[in-house]
Coordinates of C-alpha atoms and ligand atoms in Angstrom, one line a residue:
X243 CA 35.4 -8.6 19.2
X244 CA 31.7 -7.7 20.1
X245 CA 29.7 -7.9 16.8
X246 CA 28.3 -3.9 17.3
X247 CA 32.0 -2.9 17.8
X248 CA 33.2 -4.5 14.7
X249 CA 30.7 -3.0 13.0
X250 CA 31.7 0.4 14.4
X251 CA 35.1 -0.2 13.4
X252 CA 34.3 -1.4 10.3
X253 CA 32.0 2.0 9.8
X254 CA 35.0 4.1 10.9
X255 CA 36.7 2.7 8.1
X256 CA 34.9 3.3 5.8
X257 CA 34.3 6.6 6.4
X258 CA 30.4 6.2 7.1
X259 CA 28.5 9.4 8.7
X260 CA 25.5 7.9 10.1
X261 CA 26.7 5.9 13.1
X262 CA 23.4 4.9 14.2
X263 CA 23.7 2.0 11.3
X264 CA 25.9 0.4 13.9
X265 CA 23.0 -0.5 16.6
X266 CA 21.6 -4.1 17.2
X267 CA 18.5 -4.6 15.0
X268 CA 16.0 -7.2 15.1
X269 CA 12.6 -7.0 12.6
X270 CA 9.5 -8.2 13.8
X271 CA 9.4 -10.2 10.5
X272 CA 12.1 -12.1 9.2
X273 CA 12.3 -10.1 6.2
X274 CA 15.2 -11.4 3.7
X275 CA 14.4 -15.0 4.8
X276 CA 10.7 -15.5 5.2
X277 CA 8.5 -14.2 2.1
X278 CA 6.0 -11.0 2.8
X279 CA 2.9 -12.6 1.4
X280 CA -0.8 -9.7 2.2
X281 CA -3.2 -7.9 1.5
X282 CA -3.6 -4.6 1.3
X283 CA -7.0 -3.8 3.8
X284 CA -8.2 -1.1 1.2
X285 CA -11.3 1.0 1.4
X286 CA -11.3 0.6 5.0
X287 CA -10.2 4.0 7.1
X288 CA -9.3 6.0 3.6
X289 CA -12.6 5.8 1.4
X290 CA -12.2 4.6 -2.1
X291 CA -15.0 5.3 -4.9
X292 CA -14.3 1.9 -6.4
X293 CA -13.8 -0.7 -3.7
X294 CA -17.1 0.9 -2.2
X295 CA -19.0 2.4 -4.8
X296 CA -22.3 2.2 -2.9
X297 CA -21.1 4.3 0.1
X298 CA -20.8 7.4 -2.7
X299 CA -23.8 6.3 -5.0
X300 CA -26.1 6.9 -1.8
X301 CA -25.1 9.8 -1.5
X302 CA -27.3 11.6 -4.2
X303 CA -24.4 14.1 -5.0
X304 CA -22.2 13.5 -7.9
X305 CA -19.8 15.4 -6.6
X306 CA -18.6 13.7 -4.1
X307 CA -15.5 12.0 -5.2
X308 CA -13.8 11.7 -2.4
X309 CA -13.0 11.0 1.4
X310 CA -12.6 14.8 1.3
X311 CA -15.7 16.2 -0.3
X312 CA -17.4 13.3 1.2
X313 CA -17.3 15.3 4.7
X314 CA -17.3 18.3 3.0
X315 CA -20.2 18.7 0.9
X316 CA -23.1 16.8 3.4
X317 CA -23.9 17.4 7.0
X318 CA -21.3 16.5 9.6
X319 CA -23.7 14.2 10.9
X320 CA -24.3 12.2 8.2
X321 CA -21.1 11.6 7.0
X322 CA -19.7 10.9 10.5
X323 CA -22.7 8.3 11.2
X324 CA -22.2 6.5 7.6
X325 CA -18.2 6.4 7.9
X326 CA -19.0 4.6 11.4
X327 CA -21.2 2.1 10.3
X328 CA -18.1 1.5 7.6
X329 CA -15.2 1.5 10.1
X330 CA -17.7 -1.2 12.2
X331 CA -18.4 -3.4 9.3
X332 CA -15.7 -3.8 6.5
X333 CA -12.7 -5.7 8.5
X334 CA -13.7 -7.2 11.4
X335 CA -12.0 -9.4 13.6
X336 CA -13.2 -13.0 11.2
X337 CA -11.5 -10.7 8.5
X338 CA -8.0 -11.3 10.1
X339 CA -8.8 -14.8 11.3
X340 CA -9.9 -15.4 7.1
X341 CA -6.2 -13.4 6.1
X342 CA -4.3 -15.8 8.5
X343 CA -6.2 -19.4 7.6
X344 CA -5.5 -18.1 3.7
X345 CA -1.4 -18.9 5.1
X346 CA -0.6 -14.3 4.5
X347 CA 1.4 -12.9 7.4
X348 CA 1.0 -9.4 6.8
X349 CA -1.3 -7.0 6.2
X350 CA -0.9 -3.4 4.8
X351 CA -3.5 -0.7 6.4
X352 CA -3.9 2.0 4.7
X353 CA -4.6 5.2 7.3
X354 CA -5.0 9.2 6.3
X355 CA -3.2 12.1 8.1
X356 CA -7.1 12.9 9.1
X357 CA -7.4 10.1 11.8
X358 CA -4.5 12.0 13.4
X359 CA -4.3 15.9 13.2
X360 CA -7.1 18.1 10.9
X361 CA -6.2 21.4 10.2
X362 CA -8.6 24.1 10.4
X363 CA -10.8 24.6 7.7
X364 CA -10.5 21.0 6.8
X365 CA -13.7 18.9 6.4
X366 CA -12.6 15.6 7.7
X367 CA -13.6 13.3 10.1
X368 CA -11.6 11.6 12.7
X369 CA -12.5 8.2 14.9
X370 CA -10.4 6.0 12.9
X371 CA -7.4 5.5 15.7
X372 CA -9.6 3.0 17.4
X373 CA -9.7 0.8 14.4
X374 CA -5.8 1.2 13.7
X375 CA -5.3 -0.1 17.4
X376 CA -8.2 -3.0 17.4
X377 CA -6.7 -4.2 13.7
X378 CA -3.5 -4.5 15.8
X379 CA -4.7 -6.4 18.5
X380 CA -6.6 -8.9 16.1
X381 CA -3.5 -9.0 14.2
X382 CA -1.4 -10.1 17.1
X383 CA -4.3 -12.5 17.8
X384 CA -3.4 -14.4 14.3
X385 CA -0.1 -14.1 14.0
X386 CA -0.4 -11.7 11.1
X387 CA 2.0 -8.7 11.1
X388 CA 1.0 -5.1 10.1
X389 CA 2.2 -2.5 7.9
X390 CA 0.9 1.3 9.1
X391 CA 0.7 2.6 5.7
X392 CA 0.2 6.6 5.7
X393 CA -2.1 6.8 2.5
X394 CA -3.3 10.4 2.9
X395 CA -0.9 13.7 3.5
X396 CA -1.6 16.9 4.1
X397 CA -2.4 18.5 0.9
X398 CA -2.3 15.3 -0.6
X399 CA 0.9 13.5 -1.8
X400 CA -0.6 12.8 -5.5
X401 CA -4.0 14.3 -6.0
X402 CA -5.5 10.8 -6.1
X403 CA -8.9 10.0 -4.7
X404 CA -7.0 7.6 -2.4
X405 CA -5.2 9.9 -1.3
X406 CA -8.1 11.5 0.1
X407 CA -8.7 14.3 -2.0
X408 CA -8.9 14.3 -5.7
X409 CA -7.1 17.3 -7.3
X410 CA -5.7 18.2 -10.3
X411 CA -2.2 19.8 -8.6
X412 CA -1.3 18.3 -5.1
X413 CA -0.2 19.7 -3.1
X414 CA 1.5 18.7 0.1
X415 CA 5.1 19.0 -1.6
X416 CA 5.0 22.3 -2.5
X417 CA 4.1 23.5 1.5
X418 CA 6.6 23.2 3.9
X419 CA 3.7 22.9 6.5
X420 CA 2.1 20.5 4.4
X421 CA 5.5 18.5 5.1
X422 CA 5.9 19.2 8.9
X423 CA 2.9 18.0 9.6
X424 CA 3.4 14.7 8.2
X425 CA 6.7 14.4 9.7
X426 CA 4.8 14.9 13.4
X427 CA 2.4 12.6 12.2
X428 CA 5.0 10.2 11.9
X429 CA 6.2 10.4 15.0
X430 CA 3.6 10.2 16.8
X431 CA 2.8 6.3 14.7
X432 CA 6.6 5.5 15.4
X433 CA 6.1 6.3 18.9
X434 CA 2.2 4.4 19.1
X435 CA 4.1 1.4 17.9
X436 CA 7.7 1.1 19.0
X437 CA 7.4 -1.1 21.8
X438 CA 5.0 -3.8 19.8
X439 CA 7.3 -4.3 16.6
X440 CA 6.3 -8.2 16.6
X441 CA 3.3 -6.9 15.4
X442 CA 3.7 -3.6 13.9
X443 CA 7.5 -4.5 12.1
X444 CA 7.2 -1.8 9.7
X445 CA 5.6 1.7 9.1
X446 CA 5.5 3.4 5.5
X447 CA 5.4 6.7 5.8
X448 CA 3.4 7.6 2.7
X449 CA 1.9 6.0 0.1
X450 CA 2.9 6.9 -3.3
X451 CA 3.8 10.6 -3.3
X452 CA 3.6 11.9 -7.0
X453 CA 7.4 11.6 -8.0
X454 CA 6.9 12.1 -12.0
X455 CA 6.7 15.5 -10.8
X456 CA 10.7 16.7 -10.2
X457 CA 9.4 18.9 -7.0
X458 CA 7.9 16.4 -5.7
X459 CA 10.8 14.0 -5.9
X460 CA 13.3 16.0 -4.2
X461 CA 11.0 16.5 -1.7
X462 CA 10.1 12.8 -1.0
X463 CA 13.6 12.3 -1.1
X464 CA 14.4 14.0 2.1
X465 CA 10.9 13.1 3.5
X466 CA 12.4 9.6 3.4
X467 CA 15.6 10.8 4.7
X468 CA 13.8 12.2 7.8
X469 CA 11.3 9.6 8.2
X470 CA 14.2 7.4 8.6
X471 CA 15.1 9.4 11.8
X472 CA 11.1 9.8 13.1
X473 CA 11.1 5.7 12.6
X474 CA 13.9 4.1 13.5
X475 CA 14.8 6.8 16.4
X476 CA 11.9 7.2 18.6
X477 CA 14.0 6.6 21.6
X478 CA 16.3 9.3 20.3
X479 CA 19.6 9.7 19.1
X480 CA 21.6 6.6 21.1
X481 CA 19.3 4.2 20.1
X482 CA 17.3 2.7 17.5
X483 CA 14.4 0.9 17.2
X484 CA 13.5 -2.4 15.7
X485 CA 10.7 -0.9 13.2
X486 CA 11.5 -1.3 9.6
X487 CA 11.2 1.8 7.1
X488 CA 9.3 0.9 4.4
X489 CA 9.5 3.9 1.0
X490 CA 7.5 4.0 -2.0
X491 CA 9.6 4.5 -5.1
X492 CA 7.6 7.7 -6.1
X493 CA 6.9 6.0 -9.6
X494 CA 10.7 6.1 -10.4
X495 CA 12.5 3.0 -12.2
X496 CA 14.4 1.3 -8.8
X497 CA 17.5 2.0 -10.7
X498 CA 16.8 5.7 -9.8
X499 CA 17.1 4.7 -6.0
X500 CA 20.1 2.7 -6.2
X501 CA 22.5 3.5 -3.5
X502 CA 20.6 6.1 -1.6
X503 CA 19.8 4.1 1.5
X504 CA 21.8 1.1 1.9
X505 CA 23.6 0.5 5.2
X506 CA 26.7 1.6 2.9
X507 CA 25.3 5.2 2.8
X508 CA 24.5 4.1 6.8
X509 CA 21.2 3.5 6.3
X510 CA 19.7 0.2 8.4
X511 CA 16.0 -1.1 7.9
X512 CA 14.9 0.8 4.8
X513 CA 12.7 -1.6 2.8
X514 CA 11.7 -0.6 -0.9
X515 CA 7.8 -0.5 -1.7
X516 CA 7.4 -0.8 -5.4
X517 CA 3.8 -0.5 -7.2
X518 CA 3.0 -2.6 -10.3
X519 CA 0.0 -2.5 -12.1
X520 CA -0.9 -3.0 -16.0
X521 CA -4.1 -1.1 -16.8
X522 CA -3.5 2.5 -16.2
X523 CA -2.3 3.1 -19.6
X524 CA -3.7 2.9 -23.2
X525 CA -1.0 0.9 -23.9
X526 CA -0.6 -1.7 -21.0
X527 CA -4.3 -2.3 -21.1
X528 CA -4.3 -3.5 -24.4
X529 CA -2.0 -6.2 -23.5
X530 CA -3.0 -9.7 -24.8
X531 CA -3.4 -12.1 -21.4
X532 CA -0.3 -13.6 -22.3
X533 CA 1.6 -10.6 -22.5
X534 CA 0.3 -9.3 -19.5
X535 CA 1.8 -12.4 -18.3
X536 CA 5.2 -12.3 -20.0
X537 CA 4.9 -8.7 -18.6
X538 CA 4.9 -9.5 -14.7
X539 CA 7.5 -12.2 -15.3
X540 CA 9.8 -9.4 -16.3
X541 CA 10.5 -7.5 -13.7
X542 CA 12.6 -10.8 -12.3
X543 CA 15.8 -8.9 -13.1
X544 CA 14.6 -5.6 -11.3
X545 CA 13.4 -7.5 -8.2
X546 CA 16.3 -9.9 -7.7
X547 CA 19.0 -7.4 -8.1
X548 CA 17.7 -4.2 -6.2
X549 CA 19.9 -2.9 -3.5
X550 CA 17.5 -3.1 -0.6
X551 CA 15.0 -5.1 0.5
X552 CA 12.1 -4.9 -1.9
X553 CA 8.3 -5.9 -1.6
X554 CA 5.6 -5.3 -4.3
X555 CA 3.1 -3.5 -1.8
X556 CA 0.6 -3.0 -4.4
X557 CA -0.4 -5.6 -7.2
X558 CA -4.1 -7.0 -8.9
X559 CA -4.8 -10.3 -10.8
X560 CA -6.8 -7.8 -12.4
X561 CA -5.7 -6.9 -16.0
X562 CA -8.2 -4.3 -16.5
X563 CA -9.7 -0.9 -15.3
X564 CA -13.1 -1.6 -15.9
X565 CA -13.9 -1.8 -12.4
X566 CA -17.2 0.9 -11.4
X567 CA -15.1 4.6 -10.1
X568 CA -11.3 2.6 -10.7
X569 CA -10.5 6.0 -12.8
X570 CA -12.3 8.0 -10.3
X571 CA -16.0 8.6 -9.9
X572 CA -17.8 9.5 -13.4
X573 CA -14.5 8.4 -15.0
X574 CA -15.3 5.7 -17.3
X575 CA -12.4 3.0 -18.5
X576 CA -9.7 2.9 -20.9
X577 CA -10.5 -0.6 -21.9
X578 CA -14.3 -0.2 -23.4
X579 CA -13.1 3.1 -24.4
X580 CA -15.4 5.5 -21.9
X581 CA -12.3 7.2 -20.6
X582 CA -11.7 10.4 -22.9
X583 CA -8.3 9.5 -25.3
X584 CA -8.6 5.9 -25.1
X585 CA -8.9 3.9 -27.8
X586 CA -11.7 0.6 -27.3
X587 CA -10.1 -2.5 -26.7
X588 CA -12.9 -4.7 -25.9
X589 CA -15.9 -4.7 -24.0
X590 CA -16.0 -4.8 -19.7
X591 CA -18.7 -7.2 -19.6
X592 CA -17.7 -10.1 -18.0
X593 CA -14.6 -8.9 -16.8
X594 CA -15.1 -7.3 -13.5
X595 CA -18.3 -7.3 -11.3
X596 CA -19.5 -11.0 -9.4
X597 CA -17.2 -13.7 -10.0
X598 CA -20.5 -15.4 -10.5
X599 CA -20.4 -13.5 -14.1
X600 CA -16.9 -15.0 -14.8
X601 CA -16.2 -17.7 -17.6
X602 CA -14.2 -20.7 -16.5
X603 CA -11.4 -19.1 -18.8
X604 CA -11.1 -16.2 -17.5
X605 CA -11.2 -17.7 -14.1
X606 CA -8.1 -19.5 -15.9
X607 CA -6.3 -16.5 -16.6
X608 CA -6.9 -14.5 -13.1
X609 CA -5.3 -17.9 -11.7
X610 CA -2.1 -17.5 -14.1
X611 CA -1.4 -14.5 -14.0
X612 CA -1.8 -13.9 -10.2
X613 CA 0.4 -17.0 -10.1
X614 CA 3.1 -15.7 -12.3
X615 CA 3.3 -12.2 -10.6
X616 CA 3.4 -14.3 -7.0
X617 CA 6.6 -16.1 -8.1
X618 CA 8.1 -13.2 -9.4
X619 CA 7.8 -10.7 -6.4
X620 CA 8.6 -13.7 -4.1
X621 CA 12.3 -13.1 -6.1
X622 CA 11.9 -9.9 -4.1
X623 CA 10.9 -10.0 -1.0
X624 CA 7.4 -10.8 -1.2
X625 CA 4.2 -9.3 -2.2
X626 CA 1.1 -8.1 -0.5
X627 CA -1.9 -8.0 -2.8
X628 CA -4.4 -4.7 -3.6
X629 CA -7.3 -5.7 -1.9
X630 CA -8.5 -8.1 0.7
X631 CA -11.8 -6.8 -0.7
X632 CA -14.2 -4.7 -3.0
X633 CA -17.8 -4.6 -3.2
X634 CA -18.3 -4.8 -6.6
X635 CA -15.4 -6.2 -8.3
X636 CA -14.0 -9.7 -7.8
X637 CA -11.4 -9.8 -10.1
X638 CA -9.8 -7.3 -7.8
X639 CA -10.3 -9.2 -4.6
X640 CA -8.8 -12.1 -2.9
X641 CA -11.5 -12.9 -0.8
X642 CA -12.9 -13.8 -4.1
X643 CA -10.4 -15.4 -5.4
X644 CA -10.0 -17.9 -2.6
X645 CA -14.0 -18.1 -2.6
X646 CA -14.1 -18.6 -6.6
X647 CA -10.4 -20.8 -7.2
X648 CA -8.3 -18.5 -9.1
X649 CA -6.3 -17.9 -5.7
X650 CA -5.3 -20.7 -3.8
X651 CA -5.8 -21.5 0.0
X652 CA -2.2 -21.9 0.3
X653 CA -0.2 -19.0 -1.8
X654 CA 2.4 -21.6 -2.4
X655 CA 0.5 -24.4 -3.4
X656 CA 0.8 -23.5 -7.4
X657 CA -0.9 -25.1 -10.5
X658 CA 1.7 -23.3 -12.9
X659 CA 5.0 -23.3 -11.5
X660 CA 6.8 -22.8 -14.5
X661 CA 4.7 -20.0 -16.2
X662 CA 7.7 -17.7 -16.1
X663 CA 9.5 -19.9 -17.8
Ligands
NAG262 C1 0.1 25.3 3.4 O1 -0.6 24.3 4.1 C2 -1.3 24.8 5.2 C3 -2.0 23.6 5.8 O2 -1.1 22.5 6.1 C4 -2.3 25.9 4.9 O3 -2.8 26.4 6.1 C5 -1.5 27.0 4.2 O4 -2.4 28.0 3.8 C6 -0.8 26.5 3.0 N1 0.1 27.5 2.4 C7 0.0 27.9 1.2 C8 0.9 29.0 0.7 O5 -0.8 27.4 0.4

């Protein structure tokens, strides 16, 4: 019996409502057998204070916090001439050929809903389409496979400075249009990208929306729900495509998404995108180095047993958030205890900045700890690390750490294989 109608009559069977599960489907990535090991291109078409701190300090205006008020609050002119010098300068082409001799195969590129539709009445600035499409050719030049990674919604998904605009109550859940929009946007990726999925295996439809807000959860529930249709139908209804779903947990334990979109509830080529960091809290940034370490080593159990295919999408060697603007632009740090409510734990100097500022033993401890998280997220599927770069703080960057030794050329080739124990 042909595989597909097995599968059909196997789907029958069991009852299953979503037939489309049943149609061939090939990755562009070998996900499940190969390990996902990127970078994250950061700070590159959605601004971030702190991976380029200089870009806002030039400004003059200390209110400018954001991609959003960036456009907003100085001349068209300037902004548009400044983000182009950006787009030209901070991945190039020897960017990709660096990420592919470093032995990653993917990268993650963050993009905003701005580089694709702006509503009236909103300050952005568009242009970055022909970046998307040139890091996609220089991918498929080095073998290295991209993840389209919307980081910016509407309204924005979690009032985040990353998101694009900083805000104390997001709002792109909350406004149906808000929601619409994105799902067009979608389409129109899924569609850019359908025919090249050797290169482009998997879109993620949006970065971290703000689930510890209930609203927000049921909302990004059924976001995913029809982002599964815009991604893996853009031929339509009869068949599917070979581009792989990639959802964010919304900051939910993966226990909370257990069973939601397995090829059991008929779901084919949803990938899980969990987020795992140990600084933005009082309490995980007091963590000893060790315990930070013991720390990433536990989520073994969570990584090896979840349901679907899981990558860590976002991770740092970086145990603290003393970085210049990490908590936002004239946010200061929980760790030295300049962020309002947090207790000191220890001074920031010599912990982020040059690498050249680095002691040998904390050169150790960026080297263990980035080693133990590796081995744990490669129970998962893999890991793909936050960032390729930052301006002004190594600790964060693995173009520093190759450059400095705490990362090595060849993520497999490890000094502590048995740090988890
Ligand atoms: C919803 O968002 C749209 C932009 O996407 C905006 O024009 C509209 O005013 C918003 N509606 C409400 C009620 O805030």
């Amino acid at each position: 019996m042909p595989f597909s109608l097995r599968l059909v009559l196997a789907a029958a069977l069991l009852g299953l409502s979503f037939l489309p599960s049943v149609f061939p489907f090939t990755p562009g990535f070998p996900y499940g057998s190969l390990k996902v090991r990127g970078v994250n291109l950061g700070g590159w078409l959605v601004l971030e204070p702190w991976i380029t701190p200089s870009i806002f300090d030039n400004t003059g205006n200390s209110k400018i916090v954001d991609e959003y008020t960036f456009c907003k609050l100085q001349s068209k002119a300037t902004a548009e001439s400044i983000l182009k010098q950006h787009w030209d300068t901070w991945i190039t082409e020897s960017d990709f050929q660096a990420i592919a001799a470093a032995g990653l195969n993917h990268v993650r590129l963050p993009i905003g809903y701005w580089a694709f539709e702006v509503g009236p009445g909103e300050p952005y600035i568009s242009g970055q389409q022909a970046y998307l499409q040139k890091a996609v050719t220089w991918a498929a030049k080095y073998n290295l496979k991209v993840i389209v990674d919307l980081h910016g919604a509407p309204g924005s998904q979690n009032g985040f400075d990353n998101s694009g605009q900083r805000m104390p109550t997001p709002m792109w859940a909350s406004n149906n249009t808000n929601v619409a929009r994105t799902n067009a946007i979608i389409k129109t990726i899924a569609n850019m990208f359908k025919d090249q999925t050797n290169v482009v295996p998997t879109i993620a439809p949006l970065n971290e929306p703000a689930g510890f807000d209930s609203g927000v959860l049921s909302v990004t529930q059924q976001y995913w729900h029809d982002s599964y249709g815009n991604i893996r139908f853009p031929f339509g209804s009869s068949k599917t495509s070979n581009t792989v779903e990639l959802i964010h947990d919304a900051f939910q334990p993966l226990s909370f998404w257990n069973n939601q979109f397995t090829v059991g509830q008929g779901y084919q080529g949803v990938m899980m995108d969990t987020h795992i960091y140990q600084m933005f809290s009082n309490e995980l940034v007091a963590l000893s180095n060790s315990a930070h370490i013991s720390t990433a080593c536990g989520n073994a159990q969570d990584l090896s047993t979840f349901d679907l295919w899981i990558v860590v999408g976002e991770w740092t060697p970086a145990a603290t958030d003393c970085a210049k603007y990490l908590n936002g632009r004239g946010v200061g740090a929980r760790y030295d205890g300049t962020m309002a409510g947090s207790p000191k734990v220890g001074s920031c100097t010599g912990l982020t900045g040059k690498a050249s500022t680095f002691s040998s033993s904390y050169k150790t401890f960026l080297r263990q700890y980035w080693e133990a998280q590796v081995i744990t997220y490669e129970l998962g599927q893999g890991w793909i690390q936050w960032a390729w770069k930052a301006e002004s703080a190594d600790e964060w960057s693995y173009q520093a750490g190759l450059a400095n030794g705490w990362i090595p050329q060849d993520p497999t080739d490890l000094k502590y294989p048995n740090i988890c124990g």
